Amino acid sequence: MKPLPVSPLAPTRKQTLPPIAGCRMAAREAGVRYKGRRDVLLMAFDPGTTVAGVLTRNQMPGAPIDWCRAHLPAGTARGLVVNAGNANVFTGAHGAMACAETAKAAAAALGCDPSEILLASTGVIGEPMRYERIVEHLPAAKAELTEDAWETAAATIMTTDTFAKTASRTANIRGVPVTINGIAKGSGMIAPDMATMLSFVVTDAALPAPVLKALLTRGVNRSFNAVTVDSDQSTSDTVLLFATGKGETHVTVDGPGDPALRDFRTKLEDLLHDLAMQVVRDGEGASKLVRIAVTGAASERAAKRIAMVIADSPLVKTAIAGEDANWGRIVMAVGKSGQKADRDRLAISIGGVEVARDGVRVEGYDEAPVTAHMKGREIDIEVDVGVGRGRATVWTCDLTHGYIDINADYRS
Amino acid sequence: MKPLPVSPLAPTRKQTLPPIAGCRMAAREAGVRYKGRRDVLLMAFDPGTTVAGVLTRNQMPGAPIDWCRAHLPAGTARGLVVNAGNANVFTGAHGAMACAETAKAAAAALGCDPSEILLASTGVIGEPMRYERIVEHLPAAKAELTEDAWETAAATIMTTDTFAKTASRTANIRGVPVTINGIAKGSGMIAPDMATMLSFVVTDAALPAPVLKALLTRGVNRSFNAVTVDSDQSTSDTVLLFATGKGETHVTVDGPGDPALRDFRTKLEDLLHDLAMQVVRDGEGASKLVRIAVTGAASERAAKRIAMVIADSPLVKTAIAGEDANWGRIVMAVGKSGQKADRDRLAISIGGVEVARDGVRVEGYDEAPVTAHMKGREIDIEVDVGVGRGRATVWTCDLTHGYIDINADYRS
């Protein structure tokens, strides 16, 4: 298919990613599926690097997910191999072998054990993985490793993405500055619990794997697990957080709740949120970024469920694409969520203007600002369901002709 | 918006609906919302008519749903008023009053109690119901009642439908022939548990309301509740089954399980299935009718859930629109269903050709018939998830540019 135009929602400013001590990377054109572009990323970590991950809950996971699930518990990593073009999903014993062979080759190049190599793949499902093409490029990739290829790394893992997704933050732990860099990809099969979404985050802080795991899980729930493009959940979603411990000073922390980690936690969550928003902004065919905030639900969980049902409703998403403030469809979506909600206390605001209250339309509300808001790039919807104090916010995009163009064409 | 072209999946042959003794109808142009077309239907039933209904489970039901829920338990009916253009949903106390006034006026025209009038509305949500327009047409409608306006009745209740939906069957109960006629509307917000889908079925058999209720519930589960267009669930879904008892002979039955009802049950289920298929064939923007049969699930319920998740997946639906046998997306959808399934025993057939088995692609399967099948109007997908004996079949349509055209434009 033709190259897609860059999403109109793409961030206008690029973030610069500084080097992270103890982390190097290289990308190669291995031709796994795409031609004329880099499609394999090798990341190398210094000894002592800790790692934690969050993986898809899809019950038909790809072979790389099985591999990560087996090796993440050790909590250490020396390398990561990612390819775009073939997801190595539904590939049976051959897929598992492809993982083992790739890890073995990467381990040989980096001088470590295969169990210290993590793997991720994105692309077409059900086709045998041409892992030989990856393996044969790993020695050259090893020779090209550099601390300064973050942009290239982010571009290498793209599939239908229209822009590379990167983010960087500086935090401090007990006065010591540390850096956090992250890259991500993903634009379809994006839904709660990790859709085809890959993200790799690296910090030079020294943090034990269980601390990383706790921080990452919390951060992912409020970022990647709070976005949806099309309700479809990928078989390959992977978010990994690496800590090289090669920052200026080693600092000891008591656990994820240590007050010394407050700034790090905030900055990490901010970075994850930033990357997740970039994923939604690159949602297939997206022309509008939509924020849906639900309040007054029976619990936070109920609020998130209601918000997700609104976000995933094809009728709501097409109305937004049509710039129609059709809040009746929001009422419908709340009602189909299966969560407790009081029809006769329901309130809805669009762009800050209350259009419905106590179960009926607000008589004579000013339509002009609502209409103007619907024509903008960022749509804001607030719903109070009138039964409790649970609240949650999720982000999605509209459903346009572009989504159909991409997905009736692209085999993913 | 411009009139929509008739769905390419519309049935090529119209069914003729004979009169049903004890049931008359009339339709009027009341201008509730549409201009230049009939939009209000009055049906009148002779005294002694029994009734049962199945209503939406959406928790933001319209006022007519509240009305029917209150009055259906009595099990008798003398009239039905249906309008298209305004769903009378999310209309608060005014909506309830609109129902009461409409029922009162219909009861006055037909000489019965308002509680014997049932109501249904379809159309836009959240706008005050101009019930006066309906009420003022009821006396004239009463004067025009006829046994021979089934086609007109079906056309009157249409919204974005592109063809009127009718079906008729003849059954016999203990050797006595009876007729069953049905009409339906619905083309968006179609999902399990009754999406904006209205259907009214009338028979001249004499059957007690509890028997009707049991037969209808069973029939709906295998017809209207086994179809989905867009996963959205309407606030107004209503299926009503009326029995006038005006057929040739009265026959006593012991209950819904009475063997004397076997033929009636079969024919009723066949009719409901026929109407449900017409609804899917008129799915907004539909270009292909898709049958999804799941076997090998842990239970029938699990099988239906898996089939529905496949049917509702935007990625599966767009692939079908693109005539791409992209079964990897089916794997993804099975995995996101949350139901038990064995990745390494999963099998998928498309158009009768097995393309995946034991968790991997079938090596060297013949792609030509699969490609040809995908170009057809009716797509057949079979999935065995390899864990049990549960099975279920659901029907859906593809997701095309037409769906977006209709729903970014039409305020429903």
mmCIF file of N, CA, C and O in Angstrom, chain B residues 224-294:
data_model
loop_
_atom_site.group_PDB
_atom_site.id
_atom_site.type_symbol
_atom_site.label_atom_id
_atom_site.label_comp_id
_atom_site.label_asym_id
_atom_site.label_seq_id
_atom_site.Cartn_x
_atom_site.Cartn_y
_atom_site.Cartn_z
ATOM 1 N N PHE B 224 -32.811 -12.694 16.696
ATOM 2 C CA PHE B 224 -32.414 -11.298 16.899
ATOM 3 C C PHE B 224 -31.223 -11.159 17.857
ATOM 4 O O PHE B 224 -30.413 -10.249 17.719
ATOM 5 N N ASN B 225 -31.138 -12.052 18.831
ATOM 6 C CA ASN B 225 -30.005 -11.961 19.752
ATOM 7 C C ASN B 225 -28.767 -12.684 19.240
ATOM 8 O O ASN B 225 -27.773 -12.796 19.955
ATOM 9 N N ALA B 226 -28.819 -13.168 18.017
ATOM 10 C CA ALA B 226 -27.636 -13.806 17.419
ATOM 11 C C ALA B 226 -27.149 -13.010 16.218
ATOM 12 O O ALA B 226 -26.415 -13.523 15.397
ATOM 13 N N VAL B 227 -27.581 -11.752 16.132
ATOM 14 C CA VAL B 227 -27.074 -10.915 15.042
ATOM 15 C C VAL B 227 -26.463 -9.643 15.614
ATOM 16 O O VAL B 227 -26.859 -9.172 16.674
ATOM 17 N N THR B 228 -25.485 -9.104 14.917
ATOM 18 C CA THR B 228 -24.866 -7.856 15.333
ATOM 19 C C THR B 228 -24.425 -7.096 14.095
ATOM 20 O O THR B 228 -23.893 -7.679 13.163
ATOM 21 N N VAL B 229 -24.691 -5.815 14.075
ATOM 22 C CA VAL B 229 -24.182 -4.990 12.981
ATOM 23 C C VAL B 229 -22.967 -4.211 13.468
ATOM 24 O O VAL B 229 -21.910 -4.235 12.876
ATOM 25 N N ASP B 230 -23.110 -3.545 14.603
ATOM 26 C CA ASP B 230 -22.029 -2.655 15.033
ATOM 27 C C ASP B 230 -21.741 -2.731 16.516
ATOM 28 O O ASP B 230 -21.061 -1.870 17.053
ATOM 29 N N SER B 231 -22.260 -3.732 17.195
ATOM 30 C CA SER B 231 -22.017 -3.948 18.626
ATOM 31 C C SER B 231 -22.765 -2.951 19.494
ATOM 32 O O SER B 231 -22.785 -3.102 20.696
ATOM 33 N N ASP B 232 -23.358 -1.928 18.907
ATOM 34 C CA ASP B 232 -24.076 -0.966 19.724
ATOM 35 C C ASP B 232 -25.485 -1.465 20.011
ATOM 36 O O ASP B 232 -26.127 -2.069 19.158
ATOM 37 N N GLN B 233 -25.942 -1.194 21.218
ATOM 38 C CA GLN B 233 -27.201 -1.755 21.688
ATOM 39 C C GLN B 233 -28.181 -0.621 21.892
ATOM 40 O O GLN B 233 -27.916 0.319 22.627
ATOM 41 N N SER B 234 -29.316 -0.733 21.259
ATOM 42 C CA SER B 234 -30.257 0.376 21.293
ATOM 43 C C SER B 234 -30.987 0.485 22.617
ATOM 44 O O SER B 234 -31.089 -0.465 23.389
ATOM 45 N N THR B 235 -31.497 1.661 22.834
ATOM 46 C CA THR B 235 -32.299 1.955 24.007
ATOM 47 C C THR B 235 -33.776 1.649 23.767
ATOM 48 O O THR B 235 -34.600 1.892 24.633
ATOM 49 N N SER B 236 -34.120 1.131 22.599
ATOM 50 C CA SER B 236 -35.519 1.016 22.202
ATOM 51 C C SER B 236 -35.937 -0.348 21.675
ATOM 52 O O SER B 236 -37.074 -0.504 21.250
ATOM 53 N N ASP B 237 -35.062 -1.322 21.687
ATOM 54 C CA ASP B 237 -35.394 -2.604 21.053
ATOM 55 C C ASP B 237 -36.627 -3.245 21.633
ATOM 56 O O ASP B 237 -36.770 -3.364 22.846
ATOM 57 N N THR B 238 -37.457 -3.695 20.738
ATOM 58 C CA THR B 238 -38.733 -4.272 21.140
ATOM 59 C C THR B 238 -39.136 -5.356 20.148
ATOM 60 O O THR B 238 -39.177 -5.105 18.950
ATOM 61 N N VAL B 239 -39.429 -6.537 20.658
ATOM 62 C CA VAL B 239 -40.059 -7.570 19.832
ATOM 63 C C VAL B 239 -41.347 -7.986 20.536
ATOM 64 O O VAL B 239 -41.312 -8.338 21.726
ATOM 65 N N LEU B 240 -42.453 -7.887 19.839
ATOM 66 C CA LEU B 240 -43.739 -8.250 20.436
ATOM 67 C C LEU B 240 -44.376 -9.350 19.606
ATOM 68 O O LEU B 240 -44.310 -9.338 18.372
ATOM 69 N N LEU B 241 -44.975 -10.300 20.280
ATOM 70 C CA LEU B 241 -45.691 -11.398 19.619
ATOM 71 C C LEU B 241 -47.145 -11.378 20.096
ATOM 72 O O LEU B 241 -47.405 -11.491 21.296
ATOM 73 N N PHE B 242 -48.048 -11.190 19.153
ATOM 74 C CA PHE B 242 -49.479 -11.116 19.455
ATOM 75 C C PHE B 242 -50.178 -12.370 18.927
ATOM 76 O O PHE B 242 -49.857 -12.843 17.833
ATOM 77 N N ALA B 243 -51.152 -12.860 19.665
ATOM 78 C CA ALA B 243 -51.962 -13.991 19.198
ATOM 79 C C ALA B 243 -53.431 -13.601 19.314
ATOM 80 O O ALA B 243 -53.944 -13.407 20.417
ATOM 81 N N THR B 244 -54.085 -13.465 18.155
ATOM 82 C CA THR B 244 -55.473 -12.981 18.182
ATOM 83 C C THR B 244 -56.469 -14.070 18.555
ATOM 84 O O THR B 244 -57.589 -13.774 18.969
ATOM 85 N N GLY B 245 -56.078 -15.316 18.334
ATOM 86 C CA GLY B 245 -57.018 -16.401 18.629
ATOM 87 C C GLY B 245 -58.207 -16.433 17.691
ATOM 88 O O GLY B 245 -59.221 -17.074 17.976
ATOM 89 N N LYS B 246 -58.086 -15.775 16.556
ATOM 90 C CA LYS B 246 -59.220 -15.707 15.625
ATOM 91 C C LYS B 246 -59.069 -16.683 14.468
ATOM 92 O O LYS B 246 -59.734 -16.547 13.436
ATOM 93 N N GLY B 247 -58.156 -17.639 14.588
ATOM 94 C CA GLY B 247 -57.992 -18.660 13.558
ATOM 95 C C GLY B 247 -59.174 -19.598 13.524
ATOM 96 O O GLY B 247 -60.125 -19.462 14.308
ATOM 97 N N GLU B 248 -59.126 -20.584 12.649
ATOM 98 C CA GLU B 248 -60.304 -21.430 12.400
ATOM 99 C C GLU B 248 -60.877 -22.095 13.643
ATOM 100 O O GLU B 248 -62.066 -22.113 13.870
ATOM 101 N N THR B 249 -60.023 -22.678 14.440
ATOM 102 C CA THR B 249 -60.504 -23.426 15.585
ATOM 103 C C THR B 249 -59.659 -23.096 16.811
ATOM 104 O O THR B 249 -58.465 -22.866 16.684
ATOM 105 N N HIS B 250 -60.268 -23.089 17.940
ATOM 106 C CA HIS B 250 -59.483 -22.938 19.154
ATOM 107 C C HIS B 250 -58.933 -24.295 19.576
ATOM 108 O O HIS B 250 -59.609 -25.297 19.537
ATOM 109 N N VAL B 251 -57.691 -24.284 19.932
ATOM 110 C CA VAL B 251 -57.035 -25.517 20.336
ATOM 111 C C VAL B 251 -56.420 -25.244 21.701
ATOM 112 O O VAL B 251 -55.837 -24.190 21.915
ATOM 113 N N THR B 252 -56.564 -26.154 22.605
ATOM 114 C CA THR B 252 -55.963 -25.956 23.926
ATOM 115 C C THR B 252 -54.572 -26.585 23.957
ATOM 116 O O THR B 252 -54.386 -27.686 23.459
ATOM 117 N N VAL B 253 -53.623 -25.874 24.507
ATOM 118 C CA VAL B 253 -52.291 -26.464 24.656
ATOM 119 C C VAL B 253 -51.912 -26.466 26.117
ATOM 120 O O VAL B 253 -52.402 -25.663 26.901
ATOM 121 N N ASP B 254 -51.022 -27.391 26.469
ATOM 122 C CA ASP B 254 -50.664 -27.569 27.869
ATOM 123 C C ASP B 254 -49.603 -26.577 28.339
ATOM 124 O O ASP B 254 -49.417 -26.365 29.527
ATOM 125 N N GLY B 255 -48.841 -26.036 27.407
ATOM 126 C CA GLY B 255 -47.743 -25.155 27.790
ATOM 127 C C GLY B 255 -46.804 -25.080 26.616
ATOM 128 O O GLY B 255 -47.041 -25.710 25.592
ATOM 129 N N PRO B 256 -45.718 -24.275 26.750
ATOM 130 C CA PRO B 256 -44.821 -24.090 25.598
ATOM 131 C C PRO B 256 -44.178 -25.385 25.129
ATOM 132 O O PRO B 256 -43.782 -25.496 23.973
ATOM 133 N N GLY B 257 -44.093 -26.380 26.038
ATOM 134 C CA GLY B 257 -43.449 -27.640 25.660
ATOM 135 C C GLY B 257 -44.406 -28.649 25.030
ATOM 136 O O GLY B 257 -44.005 -29.745 24.640
ATOM 137 N N ASP B 258 -45.682 -28.315 24.945
ATOM 138 C CA ASP B 258 -46.686 -29.228 24.383
ATOM 139 C C ASP B 258 -46.263 -29.683 22.979
ATOM 140 O O ASP B 258 -45.992 -28.853 22.111
ATOM 141 N N PRO B 259 -46.197 -31.003 22.734
ATOM 142 C CA PRO B 259 -45.771 -31.485 21.412
ATOM 143 C C PRO B 259 -46.655 -30.940 20.285
ATOM 144 O O PRO B 259 -46.199 -30.824 19.144
ATOM 145 N N ALA B 260 -47.885 -30.568 20.609
ATOM 146 C CA ALA B 260 -48.770 -30.017 19.583
ATOM 147 C C ALA B 260 -48.222 -28.702 19.026
ATOM 148 O O ALA B 260 -48.607 -28.274 17.941
ATOM 149 N N LEU B 261 -47.305 -28.071 19.787
ATOM 150 C CA LEU B 261 -46.767 -26.773 19.347
ATOM 151 C C LEU B 261 -45.476 -26.913 18.549
ATOM 152 O O LEU B 261 -44.880 -25.914 18.147
ATOM 153 N N ARG B 262 -45.063 -28.171 18.316
ATOM 154 C CA ARG B 262 -43.759 -28.341 17.671
ATOM 155 C C ARG B 262 -43.681 -27.606 16.329
ATOM 156 O O ARG B 262 -42.739 -26.877 16.059
ATOM 157 N N ASP B 263 -44.683 -27.798 15.500
ATOM 158 C CA ASP B 263 -44.630 -27.166 14.180
ATOM 159 C C ASP B 263 -44.712 -25.643 14.304
ATOM 160 O O ASP B 263 -43.983 -24.918 13.630
ATOM 161 N N PHE B 264 -45.584 -25.183 15.197
ATOM 162 C CA PHE B 264 -45.714 -23.731 15.395
ATOM 163 C C PHE B 264 -44.384 -23.135 15.854
ATOM 164 O O PHE B 264 -43.935 -22.102 15.356
ATOM 165 N N ARG B 265 -43.753 -23.820 16.799
ATOM 166 C CA ARG B 265 -42.480 -23.337 17.340
ATOM 167 C C ARG B 265 -41.420 -23.266 16.232
ATOM 168 O O ARG B 265 -40.691 -22.281 16.099
ATOM 169 N N THR B 266 -41.370 -24.321 15.445
ATOM 170 C CA THR B 266 -40.393 -24.361 14.350
ATOM 171 C C THR B 266 -40.627 -23.218 13.376
ATOM 172 O O THR B 266 -39.691 -22.523 12.961
ATOM 173 N N LYS B 267 -41.908 -23.013 13.008
ATOM 174 C CA LYS B 267 -42.220 -21.986 12.020
ATOM 175 C C LYS B 267 -42.001 -20.581 12.604
ATOM 176 O O LYS B 267 -41.537 -19.679 11.912
ATOM 177 N N LEU B 268 -42.340 -20.416 13.865
ATOM 178 C CA LEU B 268 -42.108 -19.110 14.509
ATOM 179 C C LEU B 268 -40.609 -18.800 14.545
ATOM 180 O O LEU B 268 -40.176 -17.699 14.209
ATOM 181 N N GLU B 269 -39.819 -19.792 14.927
ATOM 182 C CA GLU B 269 -38.366 -19.561 14.990
ATOM 183 C C GLU B 269 -37.805 -19.281 13.600
ATOM 184 O O GLU B 269 -36.914 -18.442 13.431
ATOM 185 N N ASP B 270 -38.344 -19.965 12.624
ATOM 186 C CA ASP B 270 -37.908 -19.751 11.247
ATOM 187 C C ASP B 270 -38.245 -18.329 10.798
ATOM 188 O O ASP B 270 -37.433 -17.649 10.158
ATOM 189 N N LEU B 271 -39.428 -17.878 11.149
ATOM 190 C CA LEU B 271 -39.844 -16.520 10.794
ATOM 191 C C LEU B 271 -38.976 -15.472 11.498
ATOM 192 O O LEU B 271 -38.526 -14.495 10.886
ATOM 193 N N LEU B 272 -38.710 -15.687 12.788
ATOM 194 C CA LEU B 272 -37.871 -14.732 13.521
ATOM 195 C C LEU B 272 -36.461 -14.698 12.933
ATOM 196 O O LEU B 272 -35.849 -13.634 12.782
ATOM 197 N N HIS B 273 -35.966 -15.870 12.577
ATOM 198 C CA HIS B 273 -34.639 -15.948 11.965
ATOM 199 C C HIS B 273 -34.624 -15.215 10.622
ATOM 200 O O HIS B 273 -33.688 -14.473 10.316
ATOM 201 N N ASP B 274 -35.675 -15.410 9.862
ATOM 202 C CA ASP B 274 -35.815 -14.742 8.559
ATOM 203 C C ASP B 274 -35.761 -13.214 8.748
ATOM 204 O O ASP B 274 -34.985 -12.503 8.088
ATOM 205 N N LEU B 275 -36.531 -12.713 9.698
ATOM 206 C CA LEU B 275 -36.549 -11.263 9.937
ATOM 207 C C LEU B 275 -35.187 -10.765 10.434
ATOM 208 O O LEU B 275 -34.702 -9.718 10.013
ATOM 209 N N ALA B 276 -34.568 -11.543 11.322
ATOM 210 C CA ALA B 276 -33.256 -11.129 11.853
ATOM 211 C C ALA B 276 -32.222 -11.074 10.724
ATOM 212 O O ALA B 276 -31.385 -10.166 10.675
ATOM 213 N N MET B 277 -32.282 -12.036 9.812
ATOM 214 C CA MET B 277 -31.339 -12.027 8.679
ATOM 215 C C MET B 277 -31.593 -10.809 7.793
ATOM 216 O O MET B 277 -30.652 -10.213 7.264
ATOM 217 N N GLN B 278 -32.854 -10.432 7.649
ATOM 218 C CA GLN B 278 -33.153 -9.234 6.858
ATOM 219 C C GLN B 278 -32.557 -7.993 7.521
ATOM 220 O O GLN B 278 -32.084 -7.075 6.839
ATOM 221 N N VAL B 279 -32.583 -7.981 8.855
ATOM 222 C CA VAL B 279 -31.993 -6.840 9.575
ATOM 223 C C VAL B 279 -30.488 -6.772 9.295
ATOM 224 O O VAL B 279 -29.947 -5.702 8.986
ATOM 225 N N VAL B 280 -29.804 -7.903 9.365
ATOM 226 C CA VAL B 280 -28.357 -7.887 9.103
ATOM 227 C C VAL B 280 -28.087 -7.538 7.646
ATOM 228 O O VAL B 280 -27.152 -6.800 7.336
ATOM 229 N N ARG B 281 -28.915 -8.065 6.757
ATOM 230 C CA ARG B 281 -28.721 -7.777 5.333
ATOM 231 C C ARG B 281 -28.904 -6.282 5.040
ATOM 232 O O ARG B 281 -28.463 -5.799 4.007
ATOM 233 N N ASP B 282 -29.564 -5.592 5.965
ATOM 234 C CA ASP B 282 -29.733 -4.154 5.799
ATOM 235 C C ASP B 282 -28.824 -3.400 6.775
ATOM 236 O O ASP B 282 -29.037 -2.230 7.042
ATOM 237 N N GLY B 283 -27.830 -4.077 7.327
ATOM 238 C CA GLY B 283 -26.879 -3.422 8.232
ATOM 239 C C GLY B 283 -26.301 -2.208 7.528
ATOM 240 O O GLY B 283 -26.014 -2.254 6.338
ATOM 241 N N GLU B 284 -26.138 -1.136 8.275
ATOM 242 C CA GLU B 284 -25.704 0.122 7.651
ATOM 243 C C GLU B 284 -24.404 -0.067 6.872
ATOM 244 O O GLU B 284 -23.377 -0.428 7.432
ATOM 245 N N GLY B 285 -24.467 0.170 5.596
ATOM 246 C CA GLY B 285 -23.285 0.066 4.743
ATOM 247 C C GLY B 285 -22.884 -1.344 4.364
ATOM 248 O O GLY B 285 -21.866 -1.545 3.701
ATOM 249 N N ALA B 286 -23.666 -2.331 4.786
ATOM 250 C CA ALA B 286 -23.267 -3.727 4.585
ATOM 251 C C ALA B 286 -23.097 -4.079 3.112
ATOM 252 O O ALA B 286 -23.938 -3.746 2.290
ATOM 253 N N SER B 287 -22.001 -4.778 2.797
ATOM 254 C CA SER B 287 -21.863 -5.311 1.453
ATOM 255 C C SER B 287 -21.762 -6.830 1.470
ATOM 256 O O SER B 287 -21.853 -7.472 0.446
ATOM 257 N N LYS B 288 -21.558 -7.405 2.664
ATOM 258 C CA LYS B 288 -21.479 -8.857 2.773
ATOM 259 C C LYS B 288 -22.181 -9.342 4.049
ATOM 260 O O LYS B 288 -22.065 -8.705 5.097
ATOM 261 N N LEU B 289 -22.886 -10.459 3.918
ATOM 262 C CA LEU B 289 -23.507 -11.120 5.067
ATOM 263 C C LEU B 289 -22.514 -12.163 5.565
ATOM 264 O O LEU B 289 -22.014 -12.965 4.782
ATOM 265 N N VAL B 290 -22.226 -12.137 6.864
ATOM 266 C CA VAL B 290 -21.182 -13.005 7.396
ATOM 267 C C VAL B 290 -21.769 -13.944 8.450
ATOM 268 O O VAL B 290 -22.409 -13.491 9.391
ATOM 269 N N ARG B 291 -21.543 -15.231 8.258
ATOM 270 C CA ARG B 291 -21.976 -16.230 9.236
ATOM 271 C C ARG B 291 -20.736 -16.701 9.991
ATOM 272 O O ARG B 291 -19.739 -17.084 9.374
ATOM 273 N N ILE B 292 -20.808 -16.670 11.301
ATOM 274 C CA ILE B 292 -19.668 -17.098 12.118
ATOM 275 C C ILE B 292 -20.126 -18.220 13.038
ATOM 276 O O ILE B 292 -20.975 -18.013 13.903
ATOM 277 N N ALA B 293 -19.599 -19.404 12.810
ATOM 278 C CA ALA B 293 -19.975 -20.568 13.610
ATOM 279 C C ALA B 293 -18.787 -20.982 14.456
ATOM 280 O O ALA B 293 -17.701 -21.240 13.939
ATOM 281 N N VAL B 294 -19.003 -21.008 15.759
ATOM 282 C CA VAL B 294 -17.938 -21.411 16.683
ATOM 283 C C VAL B 294 -18.289 -22.760 17.283
ATOM 284 O O VAL B 294 -19.418 -22.975 17.734
#
